[in-house]
Amino acid sequence: QQDNYRKGPGSLNKFDVDCIMGVSMISPSPAWTKCPLNMVNYYGLGRLSWNPDRSVDEIYTEWIKQTFGDDQEVVDTVKTILLISDDVTRKLYFYRGYRGVWIDKGDDGMVENKTPHVVNRKGIGPATPKLRMRMLTQYAPGLREVYGDPLRGEEHLSSFNFVGHDYRLSIGRTLIEDVYGNMDEAVALSEQMVELWKRLEGKIDGHRFQFTLAVLADYVDDARGDRDKMAASFEVHTGRKREDAVSRLTASKLASVHVYNVRHYGAKADGITNDAPAINKAIDACNAGGG
């Protein structure tokens, strides 16, 4: 369910009779979804059809226990991997969320040719003001107001607002820094997925463990290759070098604009490591910097 603001906040699009649809791409691999972990998507679709109030956490827990057993370390680790995989997709292929700009590494225009967005030397976003309004008017007035506001709708910024590459986001990055930074973060997260899976050796049968490990390793290679290809294409379309943008995302450069990334202070964000000390260090640095 989603709040559509049709009658103000709290207007959920939930009805007694509705329709739910899924798009599937079946692989000829032994897992038929290529990676065994992908099967959770089909389980989730069916589970939500039966009970739309079921949370993602509950669905993940159910599926993991039915698939890999109820060892708590297995449940927690696989769940973390699934959540991280969502972040990888958002950061690498869907700039600014699932309502954001769909990046197409095989398209000359850099964006899916079915969407009205453009990536050029001026910025990223709707190709024309007219197209922007057409997209916004698809939504109820409440959501239209949120999505049309660059600050309140920042999660989906470039989907509804054309902004320049030097536009500074609330997280302290400029738009182009965020694009390139997200690409590198996506690769790092995919690598983290592999390391987390390795911790489960001996807790999952050898065949599925090794098969999934190999698929996840391929996933990392794909992420690296896609990152490099898309970054090269972005450089051509935007005139902004990835190396220049990423060089401004160091701890010292970010601190100069009063931004403090907890990862620069040792945070792992893997769902297992205690990141409290790193977070406290970042808070102390922020306070010392006048934040």
Coordinates of C-alpha atoms in Angstrom, one line a residue:
Q1 CA 0.0 0.0 0.0
Q2 CA 1.1 3.6 -0.6
D3 CA -0.1 6.9 0.7
N4 CA -1.4 8.7 -2.5
Y5 CA -2.5 11.9 -0.7
R6 CA -5.8 11.7 -2.6
K7 CA -7.7 13.0 0.4
G8 CA -4.7 14.4 2.3
P9 CA -2.0 12.4 4.3
G10 CA -3.1 8.9 5.1
S11 CA -5.0 8.2 1.9
L12 CA -3.9 4.6 1.3
N13 CA -4.5 3.0 -2.0
K14 CA -5.8 -0.2 -0.5
F15 CA -9.1 -1.8 -1.5
D16 CA -11.0 -5.0 -0.9
V17 CA -10.7 -5.9 -4.5
D18 CA -7.5 -5.0 -6.4
C19 CA -5.0 -6.3 -9.0
I20 CA -1.4 -7.3 -8.5
M21 CA 1.0 -8.0 -11.3
G22 CA 4.6 -9.1 -11.5
V23 CA 7.1 -9.2 -14.4
S24 CA 9.4 -12.2 -14.4
M25 CA 12.5 -13.0 -16.4
I26 CA 13.2 -16.7 -16.1
S27 CA 16.8 -17.8 -16.5
P28 CA 17.9 -21.2 -18.0
S29 CA 20.3 -21.6 -15.0
P30 CA 19.7 -24.4 -12.5
A31 CA 18.2 -21.9 -10.1
W32 CA 15.7 -20.7 -12.8
T33 CA 16.1 -17.2 -11.3
K34 CA 19.9 -17.3 -12.0
C35 CA 20.6 -16.5 -8.3
P36 CA 18.7 -18.6 -5.7
L37 CA 18.3 -15.4 -3.7
N38 CA 16.1 -13.9 -6.4
M39 CA 13.4 -16.4 -5.7
V40 CA 12.4 -14.3 -2.7
N41 CA 10.8 -11.8 -5.2
Y42 CA 8.3 -14.4 -6.4
Y43 CA 7.6 -15.5 -2.9
G44 CA 7.0 -11.9 -1.9
L45 CA 4.7 -11.3 -4.8
G46 CA 2.5 -14.2 -3.8
R47 CA 2.7 -13.4 -0.1
L48 CA 1.6 -9.8 -0.6
S49 CA -1.3 -11.0 -2.8
W50 CA -2.5 -13.1 0.1
N51 CA -1.8 -10.6 2.8
P52 CA -1.0 -7.0 1.7
D53 CA -0.3 -6.0 5.3
R54 CA 2.7 -8.3 5.5
S55 CA 6.0 -6.3 6.0
V56 CA 9.1 -6.8 3.9
D57 CA 10.9 -8.0 7.1
E58 CA 8.3 -10.6 7.8
I59 CA 8.3 -11.9 4.2
Y60 CA 12.1 -12.1 4.2
T61 CA 12.2 -13.9 7.5
E62 CA 9.5 -16.5 6.3
W63 CA 11.3 -17.2 3.0
I64 CA 14.8 -17.5 4.5
K65 CA 13.6 -19.9 7.2
Q66 CA 11.7 -22.0 4.6
T67 CA 14.7 -22.0 2.2
F68 CA 17.8 -22.1 4.4
G69 CA 16.6 -23.1 7.9
D70 CA 16.0 -21.1 11.1
D71 CA 19.6 -20.6 12.2
Q72 CA 19.4 -17.0 13.4
E73 CA 22.8 -16.1 11.9
V74 CA 21.7 -17.4 8.6
V75 CA 18.4 -15.5 8.8
D76 CA 20.1 -12.2 9.8
T77 CA 22.9 -12.5 7.2
V78 CA 20.7 -13.4 4.3
K79 CA 18.2 -10.7 5.2
T80 CA 21.1 -8.1 5.2
I81 CA 22.3 -9.3 1.8
L82 CA 18.8 -8.9 0.4
L83 CA 18.5 -5.4 1.7
I84 CA 21.9 -4.4 0.4
S85 CA 21.1 -5.8 -3.0
D86 CA 18.2 -3.3 -3.2
D87 CA 20.6 -0.5 -2.4
V88 CA 23.0 -1.7 -5.2
T89 CA 20.2 -1.5 -7.7
R90 CA 19.0 1.9 -6.6
K91 CA 22.5 3.4 -6.6
L92 CA 23.8 1.9 -9.8
Y93 CA 20.8 1.7 -12.2
F94 CA 17.9 3.9 -10.8
Y95 CA 19.3 7.3 -9.9
R96 CA 17.3 8.8 -7.0
G97 CA 15.1 5.7 -6.4
Y98 CA 12.6 3.7 -8.3
R99 CA 10.8 6.8 -9.5
G100 CA 14.1 8.2 -10.5
V101 CA 16.0 8.2 -13.7
W102 CA 16.5 4.7 -15.2
I103 CA 20.0 4.5 -16.5
D104 CA 20.5 2.5 -19.6
K105 CA 24.1 1.7 -20.3
G106 CA 23.3 0.5 -23.8
D107 CA 21.3 3.6 -24.9
D108 CA 23.0 6.6 -26.6
G109 CA 20.8 9.0 -24.5
M110 CA 21.9 7.4 -21.2
V111 CA 18.4 7.0 -20.0
E112 CA 15.7 4.4 -20.8
N113 CA 14.1 5.5 -24.1
K114 CA 10.7 4.9 -22.7
T115 CA 11.2 7.6 -20.1
P116 CA 11.1 11.4 -20.6
H117 CA 14.4 12.2 -18.9
V118 CA 17.7 13.5 -20.3
V119 CA 21.3 13.6 -19.2
N120 CA 23.3 16.4 -20.7
R121 CA 25.9 19.1 -20.0
K122 CA 23.3 21.3 -18.2
G123 CA 22.0 18.7 -15.8
I124 CA 19.7 15.7 -15.3
G125 CA 16.0 15.5 -15.2
P126 CA 12.8 15.8 -17.4
A127 CA 13.7 16.8 -21.0
T128 CA 11.3 19.8 -21.1
P129 CA 9.1 21.8 -18.6
K130 CA 6.0 20.4 -20.4
L131 CA 7.1 16.8 -19.8
R132 CA 7.8 17.7 -16.2
M133 CA 4.2 18.9 -15.7
R134 CA 2.8 15.9 -17.5
M135 CA 4.6 13.6 -15.1
L136 CA 3.6 15.6 -12.0
T137 CA -0.1 15.8 -13.0
Q138 CA -0.3 12.0 -12.9
Y139 CA -0.2 12.3 -9.2
A140 CA -2.7 13.5 -6.6
P141 CA -2.3 17.2 -5.5
G142 CA -0.6 16.2 -2.3
L143 CA 2.1 14.1 -3.9
R144 CA 2.4 16.5 -6.8
E145 CA 3.3 19.2 -4.3
V146 CA 6.0 16.9 -2.6
Y147 CA 7.5 15.6 -5.8
G148 CA 7.6 19.0 -7.4
D149 CA 9.6 20.5 -4.5
P150 CA 13.3 19.8 -5.0
L151 CA 13.9 19.6 -1.3
R152 CA 10.9 17.7 0.0
G153 CA 11.0 15.4 -3.1
E154 CA 14.8 15.0 -3.1
E155 CA 14.5 11.2 -2.9
H156 CA 13.2 11.3 -6.5
L157 CA 14.7 14.7 -7.4
S158 CA 15.8 14.1 -11.0
S159 CA 12.6 12.3 -11.9
F160 CA 10.5 15.5 -11.5
N161 CA 12.9 18.3 -11.5
F162 CA 15.7 19.2 -14.0
V163 CA 18.6 20.4 -11.9
G164 CA 22.2 21.3 -12.8
H165 CA 25.2 19.2 -12.0
D166 CA 26.4 21.6 -9.3
Y167 CA 23.1 21.6 -7.4
R168 CA 23.9 20.8 -3.8
L169 CA 21.8 18.1 -2.2
S170 CA 20.8 18.0 1.5
I171 CA 23.5 15.4 2.1
G172 CA 26.2 17.9 1.1
R173 CA 27.1 16.4 -2.3
T174 CA 26.5 18.1 -5.6
L175 CA 24.3 16.2 -8.1
I176 CA 27.2 15.0 -10.2
E177 CA 29.2 14.0 -7.1
D178 CA 26.2 12.0 -6.0
V179 CA 25.8 10.2 -9.4
Y180 CA 29.5 9.1 -9.5
G181 CA 29.6 8.5 -5.7
N182 CA 26.6 6.2 -5.9
M183 CA 28.2 4.1 -8.6
D184 CA 31.3 3.4 -6.5
E185 CA 29.1 2.8 -3.4
A186 CA 27.1 0.2 -5.4
V187 CA 30.2 -1.7 -6.3
A188 CA 31.4 -1.6 -2.7
L189 CA 28.0 -2.9 -1.5
S190 CA 28.0 -5.7 -4.0
E191 CA 31.5 -6.8 -2.7
Q192 CA 30.0 -6.6 0.8
M193 CA 27.3 -9.1 -0.2
V194 CA 29.9 -11.6 -1.2
E195 CA 31.8 -11.2 2.1
L196 CA 28.6 -11.6 4.1
W197 CA 27.7 -14.8 2.2
K198 CA 31.1 -16.3 2.9
R199 CA 30.3 -16.2 6.6
L200 CA 27.6 -18.8 6.0
E201 CA 29.9 -21.5 4.9
G202 CA 29.1 -24.7 6.7
K203 CA 25.6 -23.4 7.7
I204 CA 24.1 -23.9 4.2
D205 CA 24.5 -27.1 2.1
G206 CA 27.7 -27.0 0.0
H207 CA 26.0 -27.1 -3.4
R208 CA 23.8 -24.1 -2.9
F209 CA 26.5 -22.2 -0.9
Q210 CA 29.0 -22.6 -3.7
F211 CA 26.5 -21.9 -6.5
T212 CA 25.2 -18.7 -4.9
L213 CA 28.8 -17.6 -4.0
A214 CA 29.8 -17.9 -7.7
V215 CA 26.7 -16.0 -8.8
L216 CA 27.4 -13.2 -6.3
A217 CA 31.0 -13.0 -7.5
D218 CA 29.7 -12.6 -11.1
Y219 CA 27.4 -9.9 -9.8
V220 CA 30.3 -8.0 -8.5
D221 CA 32.1 -8.2 -11.8
D222 CA 28.9 -7.1 -13.6
A223 CA 28.6 -4.1 -11.2
R224 CA 32.2 -3.0 -11.8
G225 CA 31.8 -3.3 -15.5
D226 CA 28.5 -1.5 -15.6
R227 CA 29.9 1.2 -13.3
D228 CA 32.9 1.8 -15.6
K229 CA 30.8 1.8 -18.7
M230 CA 28.1 4.1 -17.3
A231 CA 30.7 6.5 -15.8
A232 CA 32.4 6.8 -19.2
S233 CA 29.1 7.5 -20.9
F234 CA 28.2 10.0 -18.2
E235 CA 31.5 11.9 -18.8
V236 CA 30.6 12.2 -22.5
H237 CA 27.1 13.4 -21.9
T238 CA 27.8 15.7 -18.9
G239 CA 31.3 17.0 -19.6
R240 CA 32.1 16.2 -16.0
K241 CA 34.9 13.8 -15.1
R242 CA 34.2 11.1 -12.7
E243 CA 37.7 11.4 -11.2
D244 CA 37.2 15.1 -10.4
A245 CA 33.8 14.5 -8.8
V246 CA 34.9 11.5 -6.7
S247 CA 38.0 13.4 -5.5
R248 CA 35.7 15.8 -3.7
L249 CA 34.1 13.0 -1.7
T250 CA 37.0 12.5 0.7
A251 CA 36.6 13.1 4.4
S252 CA 38.6 16.4 4.4
K253 CA 36.8 17.8 1.3
L254 CA 33.4 16.9 2.6
A255 CA 34.2 18.4 6.0
S256 CA 35.0 21.7 4.2
V257 CA 31.3 21.9 3.3
H258 CA 30.3 20.6 6.8
V259 CA 29.4 17.1 5.7
Y260 CA 30.5 14.0 7.7
N261 CA 30.2 10.5 6.2
V262 CA 30.1 7.9 9.0
R263 CA 32.0 5.5 6.7
H264 CA 35.0 7.8 6.8
Y265 CA 35.0 7.1 10.6
G266 CA 35.0 3.3 10.3
A267 CA 31.3 2.5 9.9
K268 CA 30.7 -0.8 8.0
A269 CA 26.9 -0.6 7.6
D270 CA 26.7 -4.3 7.1
G271 CA 24.0 -5.0 9.6
I272 CA 26.4 -7.0 11.8
T273 CA 29.2 -4.7 12.8
N274 CA 28.6 -2.4 15.8
D275 CA 28.9 1.0 14.1
A276 CA 28.0 3.0 17.2
P277 CA 31.6 4.1 17.9
A278 CA 32.1 5.3 14.2
I279 CA 28.8 7.1 14.3
N280 CA 29.8 8.8 17.6
K281 CA 33.1 9.9 16.0
A282 CA 31.3 11.4 13.1
I283 CA 29.0 13.3 15.4
D284 CA 32.0 14.6 17.4
A285 CA 33.6 15.7 14.2
C286 CA 30.4 17.5 13.2
N287 CA 30.1 19.2 16.5
A288 CA 33.8 20.3 16.4
G289 CA 33.2 21.7 12.9
G290 CA 30.3 23.8 14.2
G291 CA 27.6 21.5 12.9

